[in-house]
Amino acid sequence: MKALCFDSFGGPDVLYYGEVPTPAAPGPAEVLVRMRAIGLNFADVYRRQGHYHLLGQPPFIAGYEGSGTIEAVGTAVQTLKVGDRVAFADVPFANAELVTAPADKIIPLPAAVSFELGAALLLQGLTAHYLSHDSYPVKPGDVVAVHAVAGGVGQLLTQLVRQRGGRVLGLTSSPEKAEAARQLGVEAVFLYADDWVAQLRAHTADAGPDAIYDSVGSTLPQSLEAVKTRGTVVFYGMAGGNPASVDPRYLMDASKTLTEGDLWNYLDSAPERQHRAASLFELVAAGQLHVHIARQFALAEGAAAHRYLESRQSTGKILLIP
């Protein structure tokens, strides 16, 4: 079968589209999925760069998110069958034509959800869901700042925060991205090139937001400075680089909370995965959650897709199509 591979770590040029062994028949508790759409995420970039530990030997195949149809089921699988339309958010080696997946990681796709939408929604949507419901449960009237507000998670997080009655202030890198955020109902958007800490405080009568969701990492000190006394900063990503160390005495002085988030600590069972995914599917079906697919690339064009993602020009999800 064909897959998007890399043998060494580095930039997008290390990626190549080539032949790899076709997966064997699925084990008793596994299914074989023929991929129809694959979600591209910064985690794939980090793996390609060598920042994440990878099991096995080259050729490495990145990717953890996608959708497709089941081609074969293991002998112990009772709830899935050949031909089912499915998706997943946490199964490795997704950048391929065929993927073997544990049955308990599979999420059935409703008829109204396309393969493209399923691949675009799950990882980023589930991330936005736990951030807004668990890491900092948004309450009506809360003022919340969202870093990278025009990105895939940022757009979904904005919508979920507003559905919970919160007000969203956005942070982004360009006027074009700021306009995309405003169209989703962001109250005010500030640019990283400006003094956004002062602007956040000025917009909140010098109090600061109740919470700040920080996926940039290198901006963590400024987020802690900007959030209000007794406020919360949720750190969940390092798209802009590793954060500086935080002295807990600084947090104590203003009773500020710094919490971290990782999706996999919440998607810890099949019922939990399916419950949270069903919630997102219902919102999409009701027209209450919009998923913006920025661009689609053929899987063979994976290097170009990685370059586009790293250029930070996109304001939504990037898909790879086998």
PDB file of C-alpha atoms in Angstrom:
ATOM      1  CA  MET A   1       0.000   0.000   0.000  1.00  0.00           C
ATOM      2  CA  LYS A   2       0.990   3.654  -0.288  1.00  0.00           C
ATOM      3  CA  ALA A   3       1.835   5.864   2.680  1.00  0.00           C
ATOM      4  CA  LEU A   4       3.398   9.220   3.514  1.00  0.00           C
ATOM      5  CA  CYS A   5       6.708   8.305   5.150  1.00  0.00           C
ATOM      6  CA  PHE A   6       9.979   9.650   6.491  1.00  0.00           C
ATOM      7  CA  ASP A   7      13.220   7.859   7.306  1.00  0.00           C
ATOM      8  CA  SER A   8      14.982  10.695   9.139  1.00  0.00           C
ATOM      9  CA  PHE A   9      13.936  13.752  11.102  1.00  0.00           C
ATOM     10  CA  GLY A  10      13.879  17.216   9.592  1.00  0.00           C
ATOM     11  CA  GLY A  11      11.835  19.594   7.482  1.00  0.00           C
ATOM     12  CA  PRO A  12       9.018  18.759   5.058  1.00  0.00           C
ATOM     13  CA  ASP A  13      11.540  17.593   2.469  1.00  0.00           C
ATOM     14  CA  VAL A  14      12.193  14.380   4.450  1.00  0.00           C
ATOM     15  CA  LEU A  15       8.653  13.235   3.617  1.00  0.00           C
ATOM     16  CA  TYR A  16       8.052  10.934   0.683  1.00  0.00           C
ATOM     17  CA  TYR A  17       5.083   9.009  -0.712  1.00  0.00           C
ATOM     18  CA  GLY A  18       6.019   5.380  -1.181  1.00  0.00           C
ATOM     19  CA  GLU A  19       5.219   1.711  -0.822  1.00  0.00           C
ATOM     20  CA  VAL A  20       5.081   0.105   2.629  1.00  0.00           C
ATOM     21  CA  PRO A  21       3.870  -3.352   3.683  1.00  0.00           C
ATOM     22  CA  THR A  22       0.097  -3.755   3.710  1.00  0.00           C
ATOM     23  CA  PRO A  23      -1.182  -4.386   7.256  1.00  0.00           C
ATOM     24  CA  ALA A  24      -1.886  -7.988   8.166  1.00  0.00           C
ATOM     25  CA  ALA A  25      -5.393  -9.164   8.988  1.00  0.00           C
ATOM     26  CA  PRO A  26      -6.685  -7.350  12.087  1.00  0.00           C
ATOM     27  CA  GLY A  27      -6.257  -8.982  15.474  1.00  0.00           C
ATOM     28  CA  PRO A  28      -9.265 -10.184  17.491  1.00  0.00           C
ATOM     29  CA  ALA A  29     -10.043  -6.720  18.912  1.00  0.00           C
ATOM     30  CA  GLU A  30      -9.000  -4.691  15.874  1.00  0.00           C
ATOM     31  CA  VAL A  31     -10.453  -3.447  12.601  1.00  0.00           C
ATOM     32  CA  LEU A  32      -8.828  -2.545   9.287  1.00  0.00           C
ATOM     33  CA  VAL A  33      -9.857   0.854   7.935  1.00  0.00           C
ATOM     34  CA  ARG A  34      -9.467   2.050   4.344  1.00  0.00           C
ATOM     35  CA  MET A  35      -8.761   5.738   4.787  1.00  0.00           C
ATOM     36  CA  ARG A  36     -10.847   8.357   3.007  1.00  0.00           C
ATOM     37  CA  ALA A  37      -9.617  11.530   4.745  1.00  0.00           C
ATOM     38  CA  ILE A  38      -6.776  12.251   7.167  1.00  0.00           C
ATOM     39  CA  GLY A  39      -6.401  15.191   9.526  1.00  0.00           C
ATOM     40  CA  LEU A  40      -3.057  17.021   9.515  1.00  0.00           C
ATOM     41  CA  ASN A  41      -2.004  18.465  12.867  1.00  0.00           C
ATOM     42  CA  PHE A  42       1.010  20.181  14.399  1.00  0.00           C
ATOM     43  CA  ALA A  43       1.662  16.949  16.275  1.00  0.00           C
ATOM     44  CA  ASP A  44       2.567  15.424  12.890  1.00  0.00           C
ATOM     45  CA  VAL A  45       5.083  18.220  12.360  1.00  0.00           C
ATOM     46  CA  TYR A  46       6.602  17.606  15.798  1.00  0.00           C
ATOM     47  CA  ARG A  47       6.952  13.891  15.035  1.00  0.00           C
ATOM     48  CA  ARG A  48       8.577  14.612  11.688  1.00  0.00           C
ATOM     49  CA  GLN A  49      10.990  17.001  13.407  1.00  0.00           C
ATOM     50  CA  GLY A  50      11.926  14.390  16.002  1.00  0.00           C
ATOM     51  CA  HIS A  51      10.416  16.119  19.035  1.00  0.00           C
ATOM     52  CA  TYR A  52       8.169  13.136  19.849  1.00  0.00           C
ATOM     53  CA  HIS A  53       9.328   9.611  20.552  1.00  0.00           C
ATOM     54  CA  LEU A  54       8.474   7.185  17.737  1.00  0.00           C
ATOM     55  CA  LEU A  55       8.317   3.423  18.091  1.00  0.00           C
ATOM     56  CA  GLY A  56       9.817   1.018  15.583  1.00  0.00           C
ATOM     57  CA  GLN A  57      12.228   1.575  12.719  1.00  0.00           C
ATOM     58  CA  PRO A  58      12.021   3.612   9.493  1.00  0.00           C
ATOM     59  CA  PRO A  59      10.071   4.147   7.408  1.00  0.00           C
ATOM     60  CA  PHE A  60       8.047   6.096   9.958  1.00  0.00           C
ATOM     61  CA  ILE A  61       4.394   6.904   9.232  1.00  0.00           C
ATOM     62  CA  ALA A  62       2.890   9.865  11.071  1.00  0.00           C
ATOM     63  CA  GLY A  63      -0.767  10.741  11.536  1.00  0.00           C
ATOM     64  CA  TYR A  64      -3.250   9.922  14.286  1.00  0.00           C
ATOM     65  CA  GLU A  65      -6.584  11.162  12.973  1.00  0.00           C
ATOM     66  CA  GLY A  66      -8.797  10.219  10.064  1.00  0.00           C
ATOM     67  CA  SER A  67     -11.902   8.598   8.666  1.00  0.00           C
ATOM     68  CA  GLY A  68     -12.804   5.820   6.280  1.00  0.00           C
ATOM     69  CA  THR A  69     -14.642   2.534   5.875  1.00  0.00           C
ATOM     70  CA  ILE A  70     -14.008  -0.735   7.647  1.00  0.00           C
ATOM     71  CA  GLU A  71     -12.538  -3.416   5.366  1.00  0.00           C
ATOM     72  CA  ALA A  72     -12.086  -6.207   7.924  1.00  0.00           C
ATOM     73  CA  VAL A  73     -12.984  -6.864  11.565  1.00  0.00           C
ATOM     74  CA  GLY A  74     -11.356  -9.044  14.208  1.00  0.00           C
ATOM     75  CA  THR A  75     -13.071 -12.123  15.568  1.00  0.00           C
ATOM     76  CA  ALA A  76     -13.891 -10.480  18.917  1.00  0.00           C
ATOM     77  CA  VAL A  77     -15.407  -7.299  17.449  1.00  0.00           C
ATOM     78  CA  GLN A  78     -19.178  -7.306  17.948  1.00  0.00           C
ATOM     79  CA  THR A  79     -20.341  -3.725  17.401  1.00  0.00           C
ATOM     80  CA  LEU A  80     -18.647  -2.933  14.066  1.00  0.00           C
ATOM     81  CA  LYS A  81     -18.896  -4.528  10.640  1.00  0.00           C
ATOM     82  CA  VAL A  82     -17.355  -4.352   7.189  1.00  0.00           C
ATOM     83  CA  GLY A  83     -18.549  -1.267   5.335  1.00  0.00           C
ATOM     84  CA  ASP A  84     -19.182   0.887   8.406  1.00  0.00           C
ATOM     85  CA  ARG A  85     -18.231   4.541   8.075  1.00  0.00           C
ATOM     86  CA  VAL A  86     -15.941   5.401  10.964  1.00  0.00           C
ATOM     87  CA  ALA A  87     -13.366   7.854  12.266  1.00  0.00           C
ATOM     88  CA  PHE A  88     -10.698   7.990  14.952  1.00  0.00           C
ATOM     89  CA  ALA A  89      -8.603  10.599  16.726  1.00  0.00           C
ATOM     90  CA  ASP A  90      -5.842   8.610  18.392  1.00  0.00           C
ATOM     91  CA  VAL A  91      -4.653   5.738  16.199  1.00  0.00           C
ATOM     92  CA  PRO A  92      -1.067   5.836  14.857  1.00  0.00           C
ATOM     93  CA  PHE A  93       0.140   5.467  11.261  1.00  0.00           C
ATOM     94  CA  ALA A  94      -2.897   7.262   9.813  1.00  0.00           C
ATOM     95  CA  ASN A  95      -0.982   8.720   6.847  1.00  0.00           C
ATOM     96  CA  ALA A  96      -1.601   5.603   4.790  1.00  0.00           C
ATOM     97  CA  GLU A  97      -4.182   3.959   2.564  1.00  0.00           C
ATOM     98  CA  LEU A  98      -4.977   1.296   5.190  1.00  0.00           C
ATOM     99  CA  VAL A  99      -4.784   1.541   8.980  1.00  0.00           C
ATOM    100  CA  THR A 100      -5.189  -1.134  11.639  1.00  0.00           C
ATOM    101  CA  ALA A 101      -7.054   0.310  14.620  1.00  0.00           C
ATOM    102  CA  PRO A 102      -8.147  -0.998  18.015  1.00  0.00           C
ATOM    103  CA  ALA A 103     -11.915  -1.367  17.886  1.00  0.00           C
ATOM    104  CA  ASP A 104     -12.351   0.623  21.092  1.00  0.00           C
ATOM    105  CA  LYS A 105     -10.699   3.666  19.446  1.00  0.00           C
ATOM    106  CA  ILE A 106     -13.220   3.682  16.583  1.00  0.00           C
ATOM    107  CA  ILE A 107     -15.998   6.288  16.483  1.00  0.00           C
ATOM    108  CA  PRO A 108     -18.934   5.564  14.116  1.00  0.00           C
ATOM    109  CA  LEU A 109     -19.758   8.432  11.767  1.00  0.00           C
ATOM    110  CA  PRO A 110     -23.398   9.534  11.548  1.00  0.00           C
ATOM    111  CA  ALA A 111     -24.838   9.507   8.050  1.00  0.00           C
ATOM    112  CA  ALA A 112     -24.937  13.302   7.987  1.00  0.00           C
ATOM    113  CA  VAL A 113     -21.201  13.625   8.712  1.00  0.00           C
ATOM    114  CA  SER A 114     -18.942  13.337   5.673  1.00  0.00           C
ATOM    115  CA  PHE A 115     -15.552  11.631   5.748  1.00  0.00           C
ATOM    116  CA  GLU A 116     -13.927  15.033   5.336  1.00  0.00           C
ATOM    117  CA  LEU A 117     -15.869  16.567   8.203  1.00  0.00           C
ATOM    118  CA  GLY A 118     -15.184  13.577  10.441  1.00  0.00           C
ATOM    119  CA  ALA A 119     -11.444  13.808   9.834  1.00  0.00           C
ATOM    120  CA  ALA A 120     -11.460  17.579  10.318  1.00  0.00           C
ATOM    121  CA  LEU A 121     -13.513  17.677  13.495  1.00  0.00           C
ATOM    122  CA  LEU A 122     -12.415  14.990  15.898  1.00  0.00           C
ATOM    123  CA  LEU A 123      -8.948  15.809  17.216  1.00  0.00           C
ATOM    124  CA  GLN A 124      -9.380  19.570  17.323  1.00  0.00           C
ATOM    125  CA  GLY A 125     -13.052  19.410  18.306  1.00  0.00           C
ATOM    126  CA  LEU A 126     -12.431  16.982  21.157  1.00  0.00           C
ATOM    127  CA  THR A 127      -9.561  19.198  22.308  1.00  0.00           C
ATOM    128  CA  ALA A 128     -11.797  22.257  22.329  1.00  0.00           C
ATOM    129  CA  HIS A 129     -14.456  20.241  24.154  1.00  0.00           C
ATOM    130  CA  TYR A 130     -12.286  19.194  27.110  1.00  0.00           C
ATOM    131  CA  LEU A 131     -10.694  22.651  27.327  1.00  0.00           C
ATOM    132  CA  SER A 132     -14.048  24.408  27.636  1.00  0.00           C
ATOM    133  CA  HIS A 133     -15.762  21.734  29.741  1.00  0.00           C
ATOM    134  CA  ASP A 134     -12.966  20.387  31.964  1.00  0.00           C
ATOM    135  CA  SER A 135      -9.670  22.297  32.049  1.00  0.00           C
ATOM    136  CA  TYR A 136     -11.506  25.564  32.675  1.00  0.00           C
ATOM    137  CA  PRO A 137     -15.270  24.969  32.660  1.00  0.00           C
ATOM    138  CA  VAL A 138     -16.627  28.156  31.137  1.00  0.00           C
ATOM    139  CA  LYS A 139     -19.513  29.800  33.013  1.00  0.00           C
ATOM    140  CA  PRO A 140     -22.038  32.308  31.663  1.00  0.00           C
ATOM    141  CA  GLY A 141     -20.500  35.763  31.658  1.00  0.00           C
ATOM    142  CA  ASP A 142     -16.885  34.602  31.754  1.00  0.00           C
ATOM    143  CA  VAL A 143     -14.430  36.612  29.674  1.00  0.00           C
ATOM    144  CA  VAL A 144     -12.029  34.196  28.006  1.00  0.00           C
ATOM    145  CA  ALA A 145      -8.995  34.916  25.831  1.00  0.00           C
ATOM    146  CA  VAL A 146      -8.059  32.368  23.153  1.00  0.00           C
ATOM    147  CA  HIS A 147      -4.580  32.231  21.637  1.00  0.00           C
ATOM    148  CA  ALA A 148      -4.294  31.367  17.917  1.00  0.00           C
ATOM    149  CA  VAL A 149      -7.982  32.148  17.746  1.00  0.00           C
ATOM    150  CA  ALA A 150      -8.215  31.709  13.957  1.00  0.00           C
ATOM    151  CA  GLY A 151      -6.619  28.257  13.962  1.00  0.00           C
ATOM    152  CA  GLY A 152      -8.486  24.977  13.931  1.00  0.00           C
ATOM    153  CA  VAL A 153      -8.748  24.525  17.702  1.00  0.00           C
ATOM    154  CA  GLY A 154      -9.153  28.269  18.224  1.00  0.00           C
ATOM    155  CA  GLN A 155     -12.208  28.470  15.982  1.00  0.00           C
ATOM    156  CA  LEU A 156     -13.905  25.487  17.593  1.00  0.00           C
ATOM    157  CA  LEU A 157     -12.989  26.604  21.109  1.00  0.00           C
ATOM    158  CA  THR A 158     -14.427  30.046  20.385  1.00  0.00           C
ATOM    159  CA  GLN A 159     -17.751  28.533  19.380  1.00  0.00           C
ATOM    160  CA  LEU A 160     -17.946  26.182  22.385  1.00  0.00           C
ATOM    161  CA  VAL A 161     -17.064  28.975  24.813  1.00  0.00           C
ATOM    162  CA  ARG A 162     -19.799  31.171  23.376  1.00  0.00           C
ATOM    163  CA  GLN A 163     -22.326  28.328  23.577  1.00  0.00           C
ATOM    164  CA  ARG A 164     -21.552  28.068  27.292  1.00  0.00           C
ATOM    165  CA  GLY A 165     -22.287  31.783  27.720  1.00  0.00           C
ATOM    166  CA  GLY A 166     -18.727  33.086  27.660  1.00  0.00           C
ATOM    167  CA  ARG A 167     -17.320  36.136  25.907  1.00  0.00           C
ATOM    168  CA  VAL A 168     -14.269  35.528  23.705  1.00  0.00           C
ATOM    169  CA  LEU A 169     -11.272  37.788  23.187  1.00  0.00           C
ATOM    170  CA  GLY A 170      -8.916  36.571  20.476  1.00  0.00           C
ATOM    171  CA  LEU A 171      -5.170  36.693  19.880  1.00  0.00           C
ATOM    172  CA  THR A 172      -3.706  36.125  16.426  1.00  0.00           C
ATOM    173  CA  SER A 173      -0.939  37.149  14.053  1.00  0.00           C
ATOM    174  CA  SER A 174      -2.559  39.053  11.184  1.00  0.00           C
ATOM    175  CA  PRO A 175      -5.502  41.316  10.321  1.00  0.00           C
ATOM    176  CA  GLU A 176      -6.818  38.632   7.938  1.00  0.00           C
ATOM    177  CA  LYS A 177      -6.928  36.053  10.731  1.00  0.00           C
ATOM    178  CA  ALA A 178      -8.484  38.627  13.030  1.00  0.00           C
ATOM    179  CA  GLU A 179     -11.338  39.124  10.561  1.00  0.00           C
ATOM    180  CA  ALA A 180     -11.907  35.361  10.342  1.00  0.00           C
ATOM    181  CA  ALA A 181     -12.201  35.266  14.131  1.00  0.00           C
ATOM    182  CA  ARG A 182     -14.654  38.157  14.244  1.00  0.00           C
ATOM    183  CA  GLN A 183     -16.950  36.287  11.871  1.00  0.00           C
ATOM    184  CA  LEU A 184     -17.277  33.581  14.559  1.00  0.00           C
ATOM    185  CA  GLY A 185     -18.407  36.106  17.141  1.00  0.00           C
ATOM    186  CA  VAL A 186     -15.115  36.983  18.831  1.00  0.00           C
ATOM    187  CA  GLU A 187     -15.730  40.193  20.742  1.00  0.00           C
ATOM    188  CA  ALA A 188     -12.308  41.752  20.104  1.00  0.00           C
ATOM    189  CA  VAL A 189      -9.113  40.515  18.486  1.00  0.00           C
ATOM    190  CA  PHE A 190      -5.586  41.668  19.295  1.00  0.00           C
ATOM    191  CA  LEU A 191      -2.405  41.074  17.287  1.00  0.00           C
ATOM    192  CA  TYR A 192       0.760  39.537  18.682  1.00  0.00           C
ATOM    193  CA  ALA A 193       2.793  42.348  17.122  1.00  0.00           C
ATOM    194  CA  ASP A 194       1.075  44.829  19.449  1.00  0.00           C
ATOM    195  CA  ASP A 195       1.066  45.075  23.246  1.00  0.00           C
ATOM    196  CA  TRP A 196      -1.699  42.505  23.598  1.00  0.00           C
ATOM    197  CA  VAL A 197      -1.272  42.177  27.363  1.00  0.00           C
ATOM    198  CA  ALA A 198      -2.104  45.858  27.821  1.00  0.00           C
ATOM    199  CA  GLN A 199      -4.943  45.573  25.292  1.00  0.00           C
ATOM    200  CA  LEU A 200      -6.511  42.609  27.092  1.00  0.00           C
ATOM    201  CA  ARG A 201      -6.360  44.484  30.373  1.00  0.00           C
ATOM    202  CA  ALA A 202      -7.735  47.687  28.862  1.00  0.00           C
ATOM    203  CA  HIS A 203     -10.640  45.802  27.299  1.00  0.00           C
ATOM    204  CA  THR A 204     -11.517  44.295  30.687  1.00  0.00           C
ATOM    205  CA  ALA A 205     -11.310  47.525  32.692  1.00  0.00           C
ATOM    206  CA  ASP A 206      -7.770  46.621  33.787  1.00  0.00           C
ATOM    207  CA  ALA A 207      -8.940  43.404  35.441  1.00  0.00           C
ATOM    208  CA  GLY A 208      -7.823  40.869  32.833  1.00  0.00           C
ATOM    209  CA  PRO A 209      -9.731  37.889  31.425  1.00  0.00           C
ATOM    210  CA  ASP A 210     -11.155  35.222  33.713  1.00  0.00           C
ATOM    211  CA  ALA A 211      -9.223  32.601  31.771  1.00  0.00           C
ATOM    212  CA  ILE A 212      -6.704  32.371  28.937  1.00  0.00           C
ATOM    213  CA  TYR A 213      -6.254  29.302  26.752  1.00  0.00           C
ATOM    214  CA  ASP A 214      -2.603  29.262  25.622  1.00  0.00           C
ATOM    215  CA  SER A 215      -1.545  26.914  22.811  1.00  0.00           C
ATOM    216  CA  VAL A 216       1.515  28.952  21.801  1.00  0.00           C
ATOM    217  CA  GLY A 217       3.763  28.128  24.746  1.00  0.00           C
ATOM    218  CA  SER A 218       6.327  30.903  24.364  1.00  0.00           C
ATOM    219  CA  THR A 219       3.587  33.370  25.331  1.00  0.00           C
ATOM    220  CA  LEU A 220       2.930  31.752  28.724  1.00  0.00           C
ATOM    221  CA  PRO A 221       4.598  34.492  30.836  1.00  0.00           C
ATOM    222  CA  GLN A 222       2.518  37.165  29.122  1.00  0.00           C
ATOM    223  CA  SER A 223      -0.656  35.107  29.539  1.00  0.00           C
ATOM    224  CA  LEU A 224       0.004  34.825  33.271  1.00  0.00           C
ATOM    225  CA  GLU A 225       0.587  38.566  33.412  1.00  0.00           C
ATOM    226  CA  ALA A 226      -2.620  39.331  31.505  1.00  0.00           C
ATOM    227  CA  VAL A 227      -5.059  37.025  33.324  1.00  0.00           C
ATOM    228  CA  LYS A 228      -6.967  38.541  36.224  1.00  0.00           C
ATOM    229  CA  THR A 229      -6.261  38.012  39.904  1.00  0.00           C
ATOM    230  CA  ARG A 230      -7.657  34.566  40.790  1.00  0.00           C
ATOM    231  CA  GLY A 231      -7.831  33.839  37.067  1.00  0.00           C
ATOM    232  CA  THR A 232      -6.745  30.687  35.219  1.00  0.00           C
ATOM    233  CA  VAL A 233      -4.310  30.066  32.375  1.00  0.00           C
ATOM    234  CA  VAL A 234      -4.731  26.763  30.548  1.00  0.00           C
ATOM    235  CA  PHE A 235      -1.509  25.730  28.803  1.00  0.00           C
ATOM    236  CA  TYR A 236      -2.109  23.054  26.173  1.00  0.00           C
ATOM    237  CA  GLY A 237       0.346  23.523  23.313  1.00  0.00           C
ATOM    238  CA  MET A 238       3.754  24.776  22.177  1.00  0.00           C
ATOM    239  CA  ALA A 239       3.168  25.906  18.587  1.00  0.00           C
ATOM    240  CA  GLY A 240       5.411  28.927  19.198  1.00  0.00           C
ATOM    241  CA  GLY A 241       8.096  27.229  21.252  1.00  0.00           C
ATOM    242  CA  ASN A 242       8.675  25.900  24.744  1.00  0.00           C
ATOM    243  CA  PRO A 243       7.410  28.045  27.636  1.00  0.00           C
ATOM    244  CA  ALA A 244       9.697  29.589  30.228  1.00  0.00           C
ATOM    245  CA  SER A 245       9.732  28.068  33.697  1.00  0.00           C
ATOM    246  CA  VAL A 246       7.120  29.456  36.099  1.00  0.00           C
ATOM    247  CA  ASP A 247       7.906  30.290  39.719  1.00  0.00           C
ATOM    248  CA  PRO A 248       4.976  29.047  41.841  1.00  0.00           C
ATOM    249  CA  ARG A 249       5.477  32.036  44.155  1.00  0.00           C
ATOM    250  CA  TYR A 250       4.432  34.292  41.270  1.00  0.00           C
ATOM    251  CA  LEU A 251       1.156  32.390  41.019  1.00  0.00           C
ATOM    252  CA  MET A 252       0.639  32.597  44.768  1.00  0.00           C
ATOM    253  CA  ASP A 253       1.071  36.376  44.876  1.00  0.00           C
ATOM    254  CA  ALA A 254      -2.031  36.950  42.719  1.00  0.00           C
ATOM    255  CA  SER A 255      -3.835  33.662  43.442  1.00  0.00           C
ATOM    256  CA  LYS A 256      -3.542  32.744  39.776  1.00  0.00           C
ATOM    257  CA  THR A 257      -3.961  29.180  38.547  1.00  0.00           C
ATOM    258  CA  LEU A 258      -1.834  27.547  35.861  1.00  0.00           C
ATOM    259  CA  THR A 259      -3.193  24.263  34.624  1.00  0.00           C
ATOM    260  CA  GLU A 260      -2.135  22.034  31.777  1.00  0.00           C
ATOM    261  CA  GLY A 261      -4.232  19.942  29.476  1.00  0.00           C
ATOM    262  CA  ASP A 262      -3.721  16.825  27.405  1.00  0.00           C
ATOM    263  CA  LEU A 263      -6.538  15.299  25.391  1.00  0.00           C
ATOM    264  CA  TRP A 264      -5.456  11.716  26.010  1.00  0.00           C
ATOM    265  CA  ASN A 265      -6.077  12.067  29.754  1.00  0.00           C
ATOM    266  CA  TYR A 266      -9.740  12.661  28.942  1.00  0.00           C
ATOM    267  CA  LEU A 267     -10.258  10.210  26.063  1.00  0.00           C
ATOM    268  CA  ASP A 268      -9.522   7.318  28.395  1.00  0.00           C
ATOM    269  CA  SER A 269     -12.300   4.905  27.408  1.00  0.00           C
ATOM    270  CA  ALA A 270     -14.471   4.007  24.445  1.00  0.00           C
ATOM    271  CA  PRO A 271     -17.652   5.393  26.100  1.00  0.00           C
ATOM    272  CA  GLU A 272     -15.869   8.679  26.856  1.00  0.00           C
ATOM    273  CA  ARG A 273     -14.623   9.019  23.268  1.00  0.00           C
ATOM    274  CA  GLN A 274     -18.025   8.234  21.816  1.00  0.00           C
ATOM    275  CA  HIS A 275     -19.921  10.465  24.254  1.00  0.00           C
ATOM    276  CA  ARG A 276     -17.779  13.513  23.538  1.00  0.00           C
ATOM    277  CA  ALA A 277     -17.741  12.868  19.783  1.00  0.00           C
ATOM    278  CA  ALA A 278     -21.523  12.461  19.742  1.00  0.00           C
ATOM    279  CA  SER A 279     -21.848  15.836  21.460  1.00  0.00           C
ATOM    280  CA  LEU A 280     -19.798  17.453  18.696  1.00  0.00           C
ATOM    281  CA  PHE A 281     -21.722  15.666  15.930  1.00  0.00           C
ATOM    282  CA  GLU A 282     -25.021  16.870  17.428  1.00  0.00           C
ATOM    283  CA  LEU A 283     -23.816  20.468  17.468  1.00  0.00           C
ATOM    284  CA  VAL A 284     -22.710  20.216  13.838  1.00  0.00           C
ATOM    285  CA  ALA A 285     -26.027  18.671  12.787  1.00  0.00           C
ATOM    286  CA  ALA A 286     -27.903  21.464  14.570  1.00  0.00           C
ATOM    287  CA  GLY A 287     -25.859  24.123  12.774  1.00  0.00           C
ATOM    288  CA  GLN A 288     -24.349  25.273  16.081  1.00  0.00           C
ATOM    289  CA  LEU A 289     -20.744  24.272  15.339  1.00  0.00           C
ATOM    290  CA  HIS A 290     -18.994  25.179  12.108  1.00  0.00           C
ATOM    291  CA  VAL A 291     -15.848  23.358  10.989  1.00  0.00           C
ATOM    292  CA  HIS A 292     -13.712  25.252   8.513  1.00  0.00           C
ATOM    293  CA  ILE A 293     -11.585  23.086   6.207  1.00  0.00           C
ATOM    294  CA  ALA A 294      -8.847  25.389   4.955  1.00  0.00           C
ATOM    295  CA  ARG A 295      -7.359  23.143   2.258  1.00  0.00           C
ATOM    296  CA  GLN A 296      -7.205  19.574   1.063  1.00  0.00           C
ATOM    297  CA  PHE A 297      -4.056  17.958  -0.324  1.00  0.00           C
ATOM    298  CA  ALA A 298      -3.578  14.558  -1.894  1.00  0.00           C
ATOM    299  CA  LEU A 299      -1.652  12.304   0.473  1.00  0.00           C
ATOM    300  CA  ALA A 300       1.095  12.197  -2.162  1.00  0.00           C
ATOM    301  CA  GLU A 301       1.421  15.974  -1.682  1.00  0.00           C
ATOM    302  CA  GLY A 302       2.084  15.596   2.039  1.00  0.00           C
ATOM    303  CA  ALA A 303       5.286  17.635   1.993  1.00  0.00           C
ATOM    304  CA  ALA A 304       3.419  20.601   0.492  1.00  0.00           C
ATOM    305  CA  ALA A 305       0.689  20.205   3.112  1.00  0.00           C
ATOM    306  CA  HIS A 306       3.278  20.316   5.897  1.00  0.00           C
ATOM    307  CA  ARG A 307       4.827  23.449   4.414  1.00  0.00           C
ATOM    308  CA  TYR A 308       1.430  25.096   4.261  1.00  0.00           C
ATOM    309  CA  LEU A 309       0.648  24.190   7.866  1.00  0.00           C
ATOM    310  CA  GLU A 310       3.995  25.511   9.086  1.00  0.00           C
ATOM    311  CA  SER A 311       3.555  28.744   7.125  1.00  0.00           C
ATOM    312  CA  ARG A 312       0.687  29.584   9.510  1.00  0.00           C
ATOM    313  CA  GLN A 313      -1.319  30.964   6.595  1.00  0.00           C
ATOM    314  CA  SER A 314      -4.274  28.667   7.239  1.00  0.00           C
ATOM    315  CA  THR A 315      -7.333  29.557   9.287  1.00  0.00           C
ATOM    316  CA  GLY A 316      -8.806  26.105   9.714  1.00  0.00           C
ATOM    317  CA  LYS A 317      -8.157  22.411   9.210  1.00  0.00           C
ATOM    318  CA  ILE A 318      -5.882  20.865   6.604  1.00  0.00           C
ATOM    319  CA  LEU A 319      -6.784  17.431   5.239  1.00  0.00           C
ATOM    320  CA  LEU A 320      -4.821  14.777   3.374  1.00  0.00           C
ATOM    321  CA  ILE A 321      -6.807  12.651   0.913  1.00  0.00           C
ATOM    322  CA  PRO A 322      -5.442   9.156   0.066  1.00  0.00           C
TER     323      PRO A 322
END
